[in-house]
Tab-separated table of C-alpha atoms in Angstrom:
chain	number	residue	atom	x	y	z
N	1	MET	CA	-3.550	10.008	47.938
N	2	ALA	CA	-4.384	6.632	46.384
N	3	SER	CA	-8.088	7.449	46.335
N	4	ASN	CA	-7.282	10.736	44.600
N	5	GLN	CA	-5.389	8.851	41.863
N	6	GLN	CA	-8.245	6.393	41.498
N	7	THR	CA	-10.746	9.234	41.221
N	8	HIS	CA	-8.535	11.038	38.710
N	9	GLY	CA	-8.159	7.820	36.679
N	10	ALA	CA	-11.903	7.243	36.670
N	11	ALA	CA	-12.558	10.859	35.699
N	12	SER	CA	-10.132	10.731	32.774
N	13	CYS	CA	-11.684	7.456	31.631
N	14	CYS	CA	-15.180	8.947	31.710
N	15	ARG	CA	-13.964	12.113	30.038
N	16	ASN	CA	-12.789	10.093	27.022
N	17	ARG	CA	-15.940	8.002	26.945
N	18	ARG	CA	-19.225	9.609	25.988
N	19	GLU	CA	-22.236	8.347	27.860
N	20	LEU	CA	-25.106	7.113	25.708
N	21	SER	CA	-28.530	8.547	26.328
N	22	SER	CA	-31.665	6.432	26.206
N	23	ASP	CA	-32.475	7.973	22.796
N	24	ASP	CA	-29.044	6.950	21.494
N	25	ILE	CA	-29.575	3.410	22.732
N	26	GLU	CA	-32.983	3.241	21.051
N	27	ASN	CA	-31.516	4.612	17.816
N	28	LEU	CA	-28.742	2.010	17.979
N	29	LYS	CA	-31.304	-0.751	18.457
N	30	ARG	CA	-33.249	0.438	15.414
N	31	LEU	CA	-30.065	0.743	13.346
N	32	ARG	CA	-28.913	-2.737	14.363
N	33	SER	CA	-32.298	-4.218	13.499
N	34	ALA	CA	-32.036	-2.496	10.089
N	35	GLY	CA	-28.691	-4.231	9.501
N	36	VAL	CA	-26.258	-1.420	10.339
N	37	HIS	CA	-23.436	-2.859	12.437
N	38	GLY	CA	-20.143	-1.489	13.688
N	39	HIS	CA	-18.717	0.707	16.430
N	40	PRO	CA	-21.675	2.289	18.272
N	41	MET	CA	-20.221	5.802	18.445
N	42	LYS	CA	-19.269	5.794	14.763
N	43	ILE	CA	-22.694	4.515	13.802
N	44	LEU	CA	-24.398	7.205	15.882
N	45	SER	CA	-22.245	9.980	14.421
N	46	MET	CA	-22.992	8.695	10.911
N	47	TYR	CA	-26.690	8.504	11.831
N	48	HIS	CA	-26.679	12.150	12.947
N	49	GLU	CA	-24.729	13.208	9.823
N	50	CYS	CA	-27.420	11.534	7.705
N	51	ASN	CA	-30.134	13.666	9.352
N	52	GLU	CA	-31.206	10.754	11.552
N	53	SER	CA	-32.350	8.691	8.603
N	54	ILE	CA	-31.898	4.946	8.987
N	55	GLU	CA	-32.107	4.373	5.225
N	56	LEU	CA	-29.408	6.952	4.450
N	57	THR	CA	-27.194	5.604	7.223
N	58	LYS	CA	-27.557	2.057	5.905
N	59	ALA	CA	-26.821	3.211	2.334
N	60	ARG	CA	-23.743	5.142	3.456
N	61	LYS	CA	-22.454	2.238	5.533
N	62	ASP	CA	-22.967	-0.144	2.584
N	63	HIS	CA	-21.167	2.281	0.268
N	64	GLU	CA	-18.210	2.515	2.668
N	65	ARG	CA	-18.078	-1.288	2.898
N	66	GLU	CA	-18.087	-1.597	-0.912
N	67	MET	CA	-15.299	0.976	-1.190
N	68	ARG	CA	-13.177	-0.882	1.396
N	69	ASN	CA	-13.729	-4.186	-0.425
N	70	GLN	CA	-12.822	-2.598	-3.765
N	71	GLN	CA	-9.639	-1.080	-2.304
N	72	ARG	CA	-8.739	-4.438	-0.749
N	73	GLU	CA	-9.197	-6.180	-4.117
N	74	GLU	CA	-7.097	-3.531	-5.881
N	75	ARG	CA	-4.302	-3.926	-3.324
N	76	SER	CA	-4.338	-7.712	-3.635
N	77	SER	CA	-4.307	-7.545	-7.449
N	78	LYS	CA	-1.367	-5.115	-7.311
N	79	HIS	CA	0.487	-7.482	-4.971
N	80	GLU	CA	-0.210	-10.418	-7.289
N	81	LEU	CA	0.961	-8.445	-10.321
N	82	LEU	CA	4.115	-7.367	-8.513
N	83	ALA	CA	4.825	-10.960	-7.503
N	84	GLU	CA	4.369	-12.095	-11.124
N	85	VAL	CA	6.713	-9.379	-12.365
N	86	GLU	CA	9.358	-10.255	-9.788
N	87	THR	CA	9.229	-13.944	-10.669
N	88	GLY	CA	9.219	-13.068	-14.382
N	89	TYR	CA	12.727	-11.593	-14.308
N	90	VAL	CA	15.396	-13.936	-15.606
N	91	THR	CA	18.591	-13.936	-13.623
N	92	VAL	CA	21.554	-14.077	-15.938
N	93	ASN	CA	24.824	-14.715	-14.149
N	94	ASN	CA	26.543	-17.164	-16.499
N	95	ARG	CA	26.258	-18.141	-20.133
N	96	GLU	CA	24.319	-21.235	-19.007
N	97	ASP	CA	21.679	-19.037	-17.368
N	98	TRP	CA	20.571	-17.579	-20.721
N	99	PRO	CA	17.354	-18.950	-22.165
N	100	ARG	CA	18.187	-21.579	-24.796
N	101	HIS	CA	16.461	-19.879	-27.734
N	102	ILE	CA	18.406	-16.602	-27.302
N	103	GLU	CA	21.718	-16.642	-29.129
N	104	GLN	CA	22.547	-12.948	-29.526
N	105	VAL	CA	21.675	-9.754	-27.682
N	106	TYR	CA	21.476	-6.443	-29.522
N	107	LEU	CA	21.845	-3.138	-27.731
N	108	ASP	CA	20.220	-0.089	-29.234
N	109	GLY	CA	21.171	3.447	-28.273
N	110	ASN	CA	18.975	3.622	-25.176
N	111	ASN	CA	20.192	0.309	-23.812
N	112	MET	CA	23.807	1.231	-24.534
N	113	MET	CA	23.374	4.521	-22.674
N	114	PHE	CA	21.948	2.566	-19.744
N	115	VAL	CA	24.996	0.272	-19.774
N	116	VAL	CA	27.364	3.251	-19.932
N	117	LYS	CA	25.604	5.085	-17.098
N	118	SER	CA	25.493	1.950	-14.969
N	119	LEU	CA	29.184	1.223	-15.512
N	120	ARG	CA	30.112	4.791	-14.674
N	121	ARG	CA	27.934	4.817	-11.579
N	122	LEU	CA	29.196	1.471	-10.318
N	123	CYS	CA	32.866	1.716	-11.227
N	124	LEU	CA	34.000	5.298	-11.671
N	125	ASN	CA	34.212	6.076	-8.005
N	126	ARG	CA	36.701	3.249	-7.533
N	127	ALA	CA	38.487	2.724	-10.838
N	128	GLY	CA	38.630	6.161	-12.447
N	129	LYS	CA	40.327	5.904	-15.849
N	130	LYS	CA	40.005	2.115	-15.962
N	131	THR	CA	36.245	2.449	-16.446
N	132	GLU	CA	36.658	4.921	-19.298
N	133	ARG	CA	39.221	2.618	-20.911
N	134	ALA	CA	36.840	-0.344	-20.558
N	135	LEU	CA	34.031	1.707	-22.119
N	136	ALA	CA	36.290	2.646	-25.033
N	137	GLU	CA	37.174	-1.020	-25.581
N	138	ILE	CA	33.501	-2.027	-25.474
N	139	ALA	CA	32.613	0.723	-27.958
N	140	SER	CA	35.369	-0.328	-30.346
N	141	ALA	CA	34.219	-3.949	-30.113
N	142	TRP	CA	30.689	-2.915	-31.152
N	143	LYS	CA	31.885	-1.252	-34.355
């Protein structure tokens, strides 16, 4: 029984692994000497997709490497930009937290609608008419 499990385990392992022929090994040696490196099976499949041309395989591998590097740089620049934006926000909790050169804040129609929607969203579920009364008082104070 144990030998049957060992045989079955070895068979499933070999089933997942493709054996390399002597031609494949020679092709891999030539590709490696030409500067194409990576997973042997992926390199061989790319080599066969490129009509067994070492030059085309090398060019395709270089192109893929350049694309990965470009994507990596784009991701890192996006992360840096996001970090700058997050640190750029000014937290305003008290009057002392305001920047010193700002003395007054003006709300235009869009900003006022944002304030109204935010107050309704945050307070209406709990306070009901108190929120509407507070909005009416704020609106009368702006006149």
